[in-house]
C-alpha atoms as a PDB file:
ATOM      1  CA  UNK A   1     -29.141 -15.516  -9.035  1.00  0.00           C
ATOM      2  CA  UNK A   2     -26.536 -18.029  -7.982  1.00  0.00           C
ATOM      3  CA  UNK A   3     -24.895 -17.326  -4.647  1.00  0.00           C
ATOM      4  CA  UNK A   4     -21.128 -17.582  -4.583  1.00  0.00           C
ATOM      5  CA  UNK A   5     -19.478 -19.198  -1.634  1.00  0.00           C
ATOM      6  CA  UNK A   6     -16.497 -17.629  -0.030  1.00  0.00           C
ATOM      7  CA  UNK A   7     -13.786 -19.938   1.146  1.00  0.00           C
ATOM      8  CA  UNK A   8     -10.340 -19.997   2.569  1.00  0.00           C
ATOM      9  CA  UNK A   9      -7.621 -22.587   2.020  1.00  0.00           C
ATOM     10  CA  UNK A  10      -4.187 -22.876   3.534  1.00  0.00           C
ATOM     11  CA  UNK A  11      -1.103 -23.123   1.401  1.00  0.00           C
ATOM     12  CA  UNK A  12       2.486 -23.811   2.339  1.00  0.00           C
ATOM     13  CA  UNK A  13       5.420 -21.938   0.852  1.00  0.00           C
ATOM     14  CA  UNK A  14       8.908 -23.401   0.564  1.00  0.00           C
ATOM     15  CA  UNK A  15       9.972 -21.509   3.682  1.00  0.00           C
ATOM     16  CA  UNK A  16       7.559 -23.555   5.755  1.00  0.00           C
ATOM     17  CA  UNK A  17       5.116 -20.701   6.338  1.00  0.00           C
ATOM     18  CA  UNK A  18       1.403 -21.321   5.986  1.00  0.00           C
ATOM     19  CA  UNK A  19      -0.732 -18.623   4.406  1.00  0.00           C
ATOM     20  CA  UNK A  20      -4.476 -18.559   3.924  1.00  0.00           C
ATOM     21  CA  UNK A  21      -5.869 -17.986   0.445  1.00  0.00           C
ATOM     22  CA  UNK A  22      -8.922 -15.763   0.336  1.00  0.00           C
ATOM     23  CA  UNK A  23     -11.575 -15.874  -2.362  1.00  0.00           C
ATOM     24  CA  UNK A  24     -14.445 -13.700  -3.509  1.00  0.00           C
ATOM     25  CA  UNK A  25     -15.687 -10.845  -1.370  1.00  0.00           C
ATOM     26  CA  UNK A  26     -13.564 -12.002   1.552  1.00  0.00           C
ATOM     27  CA  UNK A  27     -10.435 -10.884  -0.320  1.00  0.00           C
ATOM     28  CA  UNK A  28     -11.820  -7.365  -0.674  1.00  0.00           C
ATOM     29  CA  UNK A  29     -11.700  -6.750   3.066  1.00  0.00           C
ATOM     30  CA  UNK A  30      -8.006  -5.867   2.890  1.00  0.00           C
ATOM     31  CA  UNK A  31      -6.638  -2.435   2.114  1.00  0.00           C
ATOM     32  CA  UNK A  32      -3.520  -1.833   0.059  1.00  0.00           C
ATOM     33  CA  UNK A  33      -0.890   0.811  -0.548  1.00  0.00           C
ATOM     34  CA  UNK A  34      -0.282   1.899  -4.114  1.00  0.00           C
ATOM     35  CA  UNK A  35       3.238   2.133  -5.498  1.00  0.00           C
ATOM     36  CA  UNK A  36       3.567   3.539  -9.020  1.00  0.00           C
ATOM     37  CA  UNK A  37       4.710   0.913 -11.506  1.00  0.00           C
ATOM     38  CA  UNK A  38       7.237   3.433 -12.784  1.00  0.00           C
ATOM     39  CA  UNK A  39       9.209   3.076  -9.543  1.00  0.00           C
ATOM     40  CA  UNK A  40       9.510  -0.666 -10.135  1.00  0.00           C
ATOM     41  CA  UNK A  41       9.923  -0.871 -13.920  1.00  0.00           C
ATOM     42  CA  UNK A  42      11.781   2.288 -14.956  1.00  0.00           C
ATOM     43  CA  UNK A  43      15.545   1.827 -14.899  1.00  0.00           C
ATOM     44  CA  UNK A  44      16.008   5.394 -13.627  1.00  0.00           C
ATOM     45  CA  UNK A  45      14.737   4.160 -10.258  1.00  0.00           C
ATOM     46  CA  UNK A  46      16.739   0.923 -10.175  1.00  0.00           C
ATOM     47  CA  UNK A  47      19.075   2.285  -7.492  1.00  0.00           C
ATOM     48  CA  UNK A  48      16.187   3.326  -5.268  1.00  0.00           C
ATOM     49  CA  UNK A  49      15.748   1.002  -2.303  1.00  0.00           C
ATOM     50  CA  UNK A  50      12.589  -1.021  -1.774  1.00  0.00           C
ATOM     51  CA  UNK A  51      12.037   0.899   1.465  1.00  0.00           C
ATOM     52  CA  UNK A  52      12.148   4.187  -0.447  1.00  0.00           C
ATOM     53  CA  UNK A  53       9.585   2.878  -2.941  1.00  0.00           C
ATOM     54  CA  UNK A  54       7.359   1.678  -0.129  1.00  0.00           C
ATOM     55  CA  UNK A  55       7.711   5.047   1.607  1.00  0.00           C
ATOM     56  CA  UNK A  56       6.533   6.736  -1.590  1.00  0.00           C
ATOM     57  CA  UNK A  57       3.424   4.523  -1.501  1.00  0.00           C
ATOM     58  CA  UNK A  58       2.821   5.423   2.146  1.00  0.00           C
ATOM     59  CA  UNK A  59       3.165   9.105   1.300  1.00  0.00           C
ATOM     60  CA  UNK A  60       0.698   8.756  -1.594  1.00  0.00           C
ATOM     61  CA  UNK A  61      -1.755   7.237   0.859  1.00  0.00           C
ATOM     62  CA  UNK A  62      -1.284  10.206   3.175  1.00  0.00           C
ATOM     63  CA  UNK A  63      -1.745  12.544   0.210  1.00  0.00           C
ATOM     64  CA  UNK A  64      -5.177  11.066  -0.505  1.00  0.00           C
ATOM     65  CA  UNK A  65      -6.147  11.642   3.126  1.00  0.00           C
ATOM     66  CA  UNK A  66      -4.854  15.227   2.970  1.00  0.00           C
ATOM     67  CA  UNK A  67      -6.940  15.898  -0.125  1.00  0.00           C
ATOM     68  CA  UNK A  68      -9.996  14.416   1.559  1.00  0.00           C
ATOM     69  CA  UNK A  69      -9.398  16.694   4.554  1.00  0.00           C
ATOM     70  CA  UNK A  70      -8.830  19.762   2.368  1.00  0.00           C
ATOM     71  CA  UNK A  71      -5.192  20.272   3.361  1.00  0.00           C
ATOM     72  CA  UNK A  72      -3.928  22.527   0.568  1.00  0.00           C
ATOM     73  CA  UNK A  73      -1.284  25.230   0.612  1.00  0.00           C
ATOM     74  CA  UNK A  74      -1.571  28.732  -0.871  1.00  0.00           C
ATOM     75  CA  UNK A  75      -0.833  27.358  -4.336  1.00  0.00           C
ATOM     76  CA  UNK A  76      -3.565  24.708  -4.029  1.00  0.00           C
ATOM     77  CA  UNK A  77      -1.087  21.840  -3.607  1.00  0.00           C
ATOM     78  CA  UNK A  78      -2.054  19.094  -1.183  1.00  0.00           C
ATOM     79  CA  UNK A  79       0.423  18.564   1.622  1.00  0.00           C
ATOM     80  CA  UNK A  80       0.990  15.823   4.149  1.00  0.00           C
ATOM     81  CA  UNK A  81       1.998  15.690   7.793  1.00  0.00           C
ATOM     82  CA  UNK A  82       4.196  12.638   8.331  1.00  0.00           C
ATOM     83  CA  UNK A  83       6.835  12.760  11.033  1.00  0.00           C
ATOM     84  CA  UNK A  84      10.085  10.840  10.856  1.00  0.00           C
ATOM     85  CA  UNK A  85       8.942   8.960  13.948  1.00  0.00           C
ATOM     86  CA  UNK A  86       5.716   7.896  12.207  1.00  0.00           C
ATOM     87  CA  UNK A  87       7.637   6.884   9.096  1.00  0.00           C
ATOM     88  CA  UNK A  88      10.048   4.770  11.129  1.00  0.00           C
ATOM     89  CA  UNK A  89       7.135   3.128  12.921  1.00  0.00           C
ATOM     90  CA  UNK A  90       5.278   2.398   9.671  1.00  0.00           C
ATOM     91  CA  UNK A  91       8.333   0.987   7.909  1.00  0.00           C
ATOM     92  CA  UNK A  92       9.135  -1.195  10.915  1.00  0.00           C
END
């Protein structure tokens, strides 16, 4: 079996910032938030701010954690605990 090498290269964007490009398994070390495509593509959500869409993704992430921890209400709906302070901190 051929072994794949994992490399990193730097690239420069027009703004003068340098970013590293990650390849192979090295790229899988990062975690991501999921934002439903509907919030981006559907015109009904066009007026929704990018911060609001990002917040929805953060809340979905919390929802997965709540489900993993068994946090369900009396109607078997998962719930999250996410204070305004935590939201403000996460959104920067």
